[in-house]
Every structure is written in structure tokens, then in C-alpha cells.
Amino acid sequence: MKPAAFTYHRARDVDGAARLLAELGDEAKIIAGGQSLVAMMNFRLARPEHLVDIGGLDGLDRVRTDADGGLRVGALATHHAVETAPPDALGTGFAVVREAMHWIGHLPIRTRGTVGGSLAHADSTAEWCLLAVLLDAELVARGPSGERRIPATDFFQGYYTTALAPDEILVEVVFPRPAPHAALTEFAQRRGDFAVVAAAVDLRLDRDGRSVAGGRVALGGVAPRPVRVPEAEAVLERGGPAGPELFAECAESAAAAARPPADANGSARHRRRLIRTLVARACEEATSR
Ligand SMILES: Cc1cc2nc3c(=O)[nH]c(=O)nc-3n(C[C@H](O)[C@H](O)[C@H](O)COP(=O)(O)OP(=O)(O)OC[C@H]3O[C@@H](n4cnc5c(N)ncnc54)[C@H](O)[C@@H]3O)c2cc1C
């Protein structure tokens, strides 16, 4: 299938792109890597009259750590660039970000698809969206009236829906603090497919790494947007030896609290069983870091 006719615009810089979006109104869309948008246009699920291409903009593909130990990833960085970034670019404590990349599609998709495109597309099972919610990321958006930072929990609003205004461009995602004991794991029908359920945890371990003193749990594929699970986090907060018993209890709480949907990829019961397995597995992987 081919997309409906559209007018192509190549942006010269971010402010120019924002001005174009403001001028062209609701009928315009940004295109970055095109890995999600072009498929939607081919299936006529999206019919933008104008495409504003930001793919060639300078300076938006940087991956770097900041003075506070946080990680900043430019919107045009590709998944593959993050996966293969030199260790000093990612800093210590962000192995979870690099390792999450191998779950995304296949290599050709990872070499073209961008971090900003993934976050703006806001699939509830997308790895970047889950990482952003797990690690309390802030998303930096720029529009005609300037720049603003949006906490991840406010950014994702529902299925494929974000807090971005139509004339705003996502320029960067900021992960504020290292997460040395974090892990993300998932189940997909086939290698490279979007996950049916994805689970991510960020554990707080004591000094010798043998006890859990708290942590975060986030799930994708169980709600219209990626969600944290306070009931499972309460189990981690109560603490205890870092081992199967505590992790099974945490996983059980996550499964009991979730209200997953049923669709062609599986029933709600199937998803609950996946949550149980994946949360425990993520806890084990996070501990072994
Ligand atoms: C077969 C296949 C399997 C895939 N599997 C996975 C997977 O397992 N996990 C996963 O996360 N993804 C997966 N993807 C999607 C892939 O990660 C895409 O790269 C990503 O979703 C979109 O990035 P993009 O740069 O291609 O964005 P585009 O397709 O260019 O744009 C996507 C949307 O984001 C908007 N947009 C893009 N950039 C910006 C920006 N900077 N600011 C504001 N809006 C913007 C566009 O207007 C559009 O609405 C898969 C894709 C395919 C084709």
C-alpha cells in the first residue's frame, strides 16, 4: 500500500520546524525515522497532509551524561546508537537503558527509529516509554513559545497519546539519576515484535547487595500507557533478603493489582501470568548486576 498524497517539508532547525507546525496546523506531522509513521500512513491509519522532516537536524542525536550523573538522550538518537554508545557516553548506572535496546524490533528498525519518535508515538509496550516511567525521566519539548520539561508520568496520557502540543517537538529525554540495579524484560509473540507484556524494575539494594531496601516497578502492555505499580513497590519498600521469596511476593502483588486488557495477543489471565513471571525475572536480573 502507498500513503495518501502529502507535501514534504524539510526543517532547517528546531525553531523553524516548530514554526512550520504552528503554521500548518492539525494536518501536519513530524517525521523522524519513519519506522512507525510510514507504516501507519501506508495503512491509511494516518493521513497527514504535510510532513515536516526533522531527521537531518543537527545536535539532536547526542547521548551524554550531565554533571549531576544523569543521562541525556537527544530525540534523534537512534535505538542502535544508544545500544552501541561508548561506555563514557552512557555513564555508570545506565546499563538498563543500553540493554533494553535489544528488545526493540530488528536491527534495521533500530538503526532508523529514534528515541524521540518512540516516546512521541507512545506505544504502551515501547521500551523507551517504560524506561521513562520507571526512571522518572523528564521529556524536553520545544515549541513556538519556548521549551518545557514534562515528567514522564504526565507525558503519557493514553493509547498513542501524549502531552505534546501539535506544534511542539520533543528534543531530549533526561534520566535524572543512575539506576545501577535496574532491569527490563518482556515477552513478545515473535522475536522483534512489540511486547505483549514488558516489566521493568529499579531496585535499591543495601551496600553488600544482599538485601532490598526499596524499589520501583513499571509495566507495559497492561494499560493504555506504561504504569508504575505501587502495590508491588510497597513489597520492595518493606524490604528483605534479595531472593526468590521477596521477588515472588512482589510479582504476585503486581499481577493482583493489574487490570490488563484482553485482545488478540492474549487474555487478561495470560497477561497476569506474564506479569508474575516477568516481574520476578526482572528483579533477579536487577540483583545480579
Ligand atoms: C516491525 C517493527 C517492529 C517494531 N518493534 C518495536 C519494539 O519492539 N519496541 C519499540 O519500542 N518500537 C518498535 N518499533 C517502532 C520503532 O521503535 C520506531 O522507531 C519508533 O516507534 C518510532 O520512531 P521513529 O523515529 O521511526 O518515528 P516516526 O515513525 O518518524 O514517528 C512516530 C511518531 O512520532 C512523532 N514524532 C517523531 N519524532 C518526534 C519528535 N522529536 N517530537 C515530536 N513528535 C515526534 C511523529 O509525528 C509520529 O507521530 C517497531 C517498528 C517496526 C516497523
XYZ file of C-alpha atoms and ligand atoms in Angstrom:
342
model
C 0.000 0.000 0.000
C 1.075 3.564 -0.555
C 0.267 6.572 1.619
C -2.227 9.266 0.638
C -0.623 12.287 -1.042
C 1.196 14.739 1.242
C 3.502 17.750 0.993
C 7.031 17.208 2.232
C 8.855 19.928 4.207
C 12.453 19.660 5.372
C 13.082 21.608 8.595
C 16.356 23.535 8.941
C 16.321 23.820 12.716
C 14.053 23.059 15.681
C 12.553 26.557 15.874
C 11.854 26.501 12.134
C 10.170 23.108 12.494
C 8.021 24.409 15.376
C 7.025 27.477 13.315
C 6.089 25.262 10.366
C 3.981 23.021 12.593
C 2.207 26.065 14.045
C 1.531 27.445 10.549
C 0.357 24.179 9.030
C -1.919 23.252 11.967
C -3.548 19.894 12.660
C -2.862 18.488 9.202
C 0.912 18.430 9.738
C 3.061 15.767 11.385
C 6.714 15.446 12.211
C 8.612 12.592 10.642
C 11.857 11.393 12.245
C 12.923 7.776 11.498
C 9.576 6.993 9.836
C 9.515 3.469 11.321
C 6.065 3.870 12.879
C 4.565 6.791 10.972
C 5.186 5.467 7.460
C 3.550 2.123 8.275
C 0.533 3.992 9.673
C 0.366 6.159 6.561
C 0.632 3.118 4.290
C -2.298 1.515 6.095
C -4.135 4.879 5.947
C -4.341 4.925 9.741
C -2.671 8.348 9.480
C -3.272 10.775 6.604
C -1.235 13.905 7.326
C -1.364 16.483 4.534
C 2.088 17.779 5.463
C 5.173 16.008 6.754
C 7.836 18.064 8.496
C 11.088 16.107 8.344
C 13.345 16.714 11.352
C 15.641 13.800 10.521
C 18.556 15.974 9.365
C 18.592 18.491 12.236
C 21.976 18.982 13.877
C 22.648 18.404 17.557
C 19.566 16.358 18.442
C 21.273 12.983 18.354
C 23.624 13.397 21.315
C 23.875 10.832 24.083
C 25.702 12.218 27.124
C 25.849 12.286 30.884
C 25.364 15.539 32.774
C 27.216 16.976 35.780
C 24.622 15.531 38.208
C 25.193 11.977 36.969
C 22.021 11.972 34.873
C 21.745 10.719 31.292
C 20.505 12.941 28.460
C 19.486 11.394 25.173
C 18.682 13.562 22.155
C 15.407 12.890 20.358
C 17.150 11.978 17.101
C 19.492 9.419 18.654
C 18.610 6.054 17.155
C 17.993 2.973 19.259
C 21.109 1.453 17.700
C 23.254 4.491 18.574
C 22.287 4.047 22.226
C 22.845 0.299 22.045
C 26.373 0.854 20.711
C 27.262 4.111 22.515
C 30.739 4.161 24.111
C 30.628 3.430 27.868
C 31.531 7.010 28.849
C 28.593 8.423 26.862
C 26.096 6.385 28.882
C 27.933 6.737 32.181
C 27.734 4.256 35.007
C 24.400 3.036 36.225
C 22.526 3.114 32.916
C 23.212 -0.410 31.666
C 19.451 -0.978 31.753
C 18.994 1.620 29.007
C 21.576 0.075 26.709
C 20.336 -3.464 27.329
C 16.686 -2.559 26.757
C 17.542 -1.653 23.151
C 17.963 -5.229 22.004
C 14.257 -5.820 22.648
C 13.283 -3.190 20.057
C 12.307 -4.641 16.677
C 15.148 -5.768 14.421
C 18.477 -4.162 13.588
C 17.220 -2.190 10.522
C 14.430 -0.706 12.678
C 16.878 0.145 15.455
C 19.252 1.863 13.028
C 16.495 4.188 11.737
C 13.986 4.507 14.579
C 14.633 7.322 17.024
C 14.243 7.761 20.757
C 12.037 10.840 20.301
C 9.870 9.040 17.731
C 9.354 6.156 20.108
C 8.412 8.406 23.034
C 6.120 10.608 20.923
C 4.444 7.572 19.351
C 3.713 6.387 22.927
C 3.011 2.714 22.409
C 2.317 1.402 25.925
C 4.738 -1.503 25.436
C 7.582 0.544 23.904
C 10.815 0.119 25.808
C 11.669 3.848 25.868
C 8.258 4.695 27.309
C 8.646 2.079 30.031
C 12.177 3.240 30.876
C 10.989 6.841 31.069
C 8.232 5.957 33.549
C 10.443 3.606 35.592
C 13.331 6.045 35.930
C 11.275 9.244 36.427
C 12.558 10.782 33.215
C 11.698 14.283 32.060
C 10.855 14.939 28.427
C 12.042 18.211 26.977
C 9.695 19.721 24.383
C 10.240 22.866 22.321
C 7.503 24.870 20.612
C 6.894 28.389 19.312
C 6.588 29.690 22.888
C 9.786 28.092 24.188
C 10.925 24.977 25.978
C 9.251 22.981 28.757
C 10.065 19.831 30.720
C 7.332 17.275 31.159
C 7.612 14.478 33.768
C 7.144 11.064 32.124
C 4.118 10.276 34.294
C 2.343 13.349 32.852
C 3.682 12.902 29.318
C 1.953 9.584 28.537
C -1.788 10.139 28.601
C -3.303 7.065 26.948
C -3.034 4.856 23.867
C -0.689 6.687 21.466
C -1.498 9.959 23.222
C 0.946 12.350 24.879
C 1.005 15.797 26.465
C 2.831 17.243 23.435
C 1.024 20.123 21.746
C 0.670 19.751 17.949
C 3.363 22.397 17.389
C 5.836 21.004 19.941
C 8.886 18.927 19.162
C 10.466 16.535 21.595
C 14.140 17.432 21.726
C 15.567 15.368 24.584
C 14.832 12.891 27.344
C 16.600 13.318 30.675
C 17.072 10.414 33.094
C 17.892 12.217 36.349
C 19.818 9.590 38.293
C 21.711 6.354 37.703
C 19.903 3.072 38.205
C 22.652 0.506 38.773
C 20.240 -2.248 39.844
C 17.565 -1.905 37.181
C 16.447 -4.399 34.537
C 13.806 -4.644 31.822
C 12.440 -7.854 30.394
C 9.454 -8.808 28.272
C 7.504 -11.397 26.317
C 6.620 -10.995 22.631
C 4.932 -13.448 20.276
C 7.982 -13.425 17.951
C 11.476 -12.024 18.278
C 11.349 -8.352 17.278
C 7.604 -7.876 17.799
C 6.258 -5.345 20.250
C 5.938 -6.928 23.697
C 2.686 -8.420 24.908
C 3.798 -7.521 28.429
C 7.012 -5.784 29.475
C 8.246 -5.415 33.068
C 10.972 -3.207 34.460
C 12.295 -2.791 37.988
C 14.785 -0.484 39.641
C 15.905 -1.976 42.962
C 17.514 -0.197 45.886
C 19.928 -2.664 47.468
C 21.913 -2.282 50.651
C 25.694 -1.980 50.479
C 26.546 -5.650 50.245
C 23.816 -6.149 47.641
C 22.085 -8.891 49.614
C 19.018 -7.028 50.877
C 16.371 -4.990 49.150
C 15.618 -1.620 50.717
C 13.038 -0.396 48.187
C 12.495 -0.016 44.501
C 10.250 0.770 41.578
C 8.194 -1.498 39.367
C 6.766 -0.492 35.987
C 4.705 -2.441 33.475
C 3.919 -2.027 29.790
C 1.112 -3.722 27.865
C -1.294 -3.843 30.806
C -2.932 -0.413 30.464
C -3.263 2.337 27.831
C 0.114 3.718 28.952
C 3.076 2.356 30.881
C 2.331 2.345 34.601
C 4.124 2.133 37.936
C 2.723 -0.441 40.379
C 2.597 0.986 43.937
C 1.350 -2.319 45.417
C 4.473 -4.159 44.182
C 6.701 -1.252 45.212
C 5.268 -1.466 48.751
C 6.591 -5.038 48.974
C 10.069 -3.852 47.969
C 9.853 -0.912 50.379
C 9.118 -3.277 53.253
C 12.403 -4.907 52.268
C 14.065 -8.229 52.964
C 16.699 -10.568 51.571
C 17.182 -10.138 47.815
C 15.937 -13.530 46.682
C 13.129 -15.610 45.180
C 10.735 -15.269 48.104
C 10.614 -11.482 48.110
C 10.633 -11.288 44.296
C 7.742 -13.774 44.013
C 5.729 -11.708 46.516
C 6.486 -8.521 44.612
C 5.496 -10.192 41.309
C 2.309 -11.590 42.832
C 1.312 -8.118 44.081
C 1.922 -6.653 40.629
C -0.201 -9.359 38.980
C -3.006 -8.929 41.520
C -3.039 -5.125 41.137
C -3.005 -5.066 37.331
C -6.171 -4.853 35.242
C -4.721 -5.946 31.902
C -6.760 -5.895 28.696
C -7.694 -8.943 26.638
C -7.010 -8.808 22.907
C -5.667 -10.856 20.006
C -2.312 -11.152 21.789
C -3.743 -12.812 24.868
C -6.378 -12.898 27.568
C -6.190 -10.868 30.781
C -5.341 -14.117 32.612
C -2.444 -14.805 30.243
C -1.136 -11.277 30.789
C -1.372 -11.678 34.568
C 0.694 -14.831 34.376
C 3.235 -12.967 32.249
C 3.390 -10.168 34.828
C 4.071 -12.709 37.578
C 6.936 -14.305 35.641
C 8.430 -11.135 34.199
C 8.474 -9.040 37.386
C 10.248 -11.827 39.292
C 12.700 -12.270 36.409
C 13.420 -8.549 36.213
C 14.081 -8.482 39.988
C 16.552 -11.367 39.668
C 18.344 -9.732 36.732
C 18.493 -6.398 38.538
C 20.020 -8.027 41.623
C 22.721 -9.794 39.672
C 24.102 -6.522 38.250
C 8.390 -4.339 12.593
C 8.560 -3.290 13.666
C 8.803 -3.707 14.962
C 8.983 -2.738 15.965
N 9.176 -3.190 17.238
C 9.311 -2.275 18.227
C 9.509 -2.695 19.574
O 9.610 -3.874 19.888
N 9.612 -1.718 20.521
C 9.523 -0.376 20.210
O 9.614 0.469 21.099
N 9.353 0.038 18.955
C 9.240 -0.881 17.963
N 9.042 -0.434 16.681
C 8.905 1.020 16.435
C 10.259 1.695 16.334
O 10.894 1.686 17.577
C 10.142 3.169 15.870
O 11.416 3.591 15.642
C 9.569 4.172 16.853
O 8.361 3.776 17.371
C 9.291 5.496 16.145
O 10.482 6.162 15.898
P 10.684 6.911 14.525
O 11.872 7.776 14.668
O 10.713 5.919 13.425
O 9.386 7.854 14.460
P 8.409 8.193 13.260
O 7.828 6.930 12.707
O 9.064 9.110 12.302
O 7.303 8.996 14.073
C 6.468 8.341 15.004
C 5.530 9.366 15.638
O 6.260 10.234 16.497
C 6.161 11.602 16.055
N 7.492 12.153 16.265
C 8.675 11.629 15.833
N 9.707 12.335 16.336
C 9.175 13.321 17.091
C 9.749 14.371 17.879
N 11.066 14.531 18.031
N 8.894 15.213 18.513
C 7.548 15.053 18.413
N 6.963 14.085 17.690
C 7.768 13.213 17.039
C 5.707 11.533 14.617
O 4.967 12.684 14.237
C 4.834 10.282 14.631
O 3.563 10.591 15.149
C 8.901 -1.354 15.656
C 8.671 -0.946 14.338
C 8.516 -1.895 13.348
C 8.286 -1.413 11.938
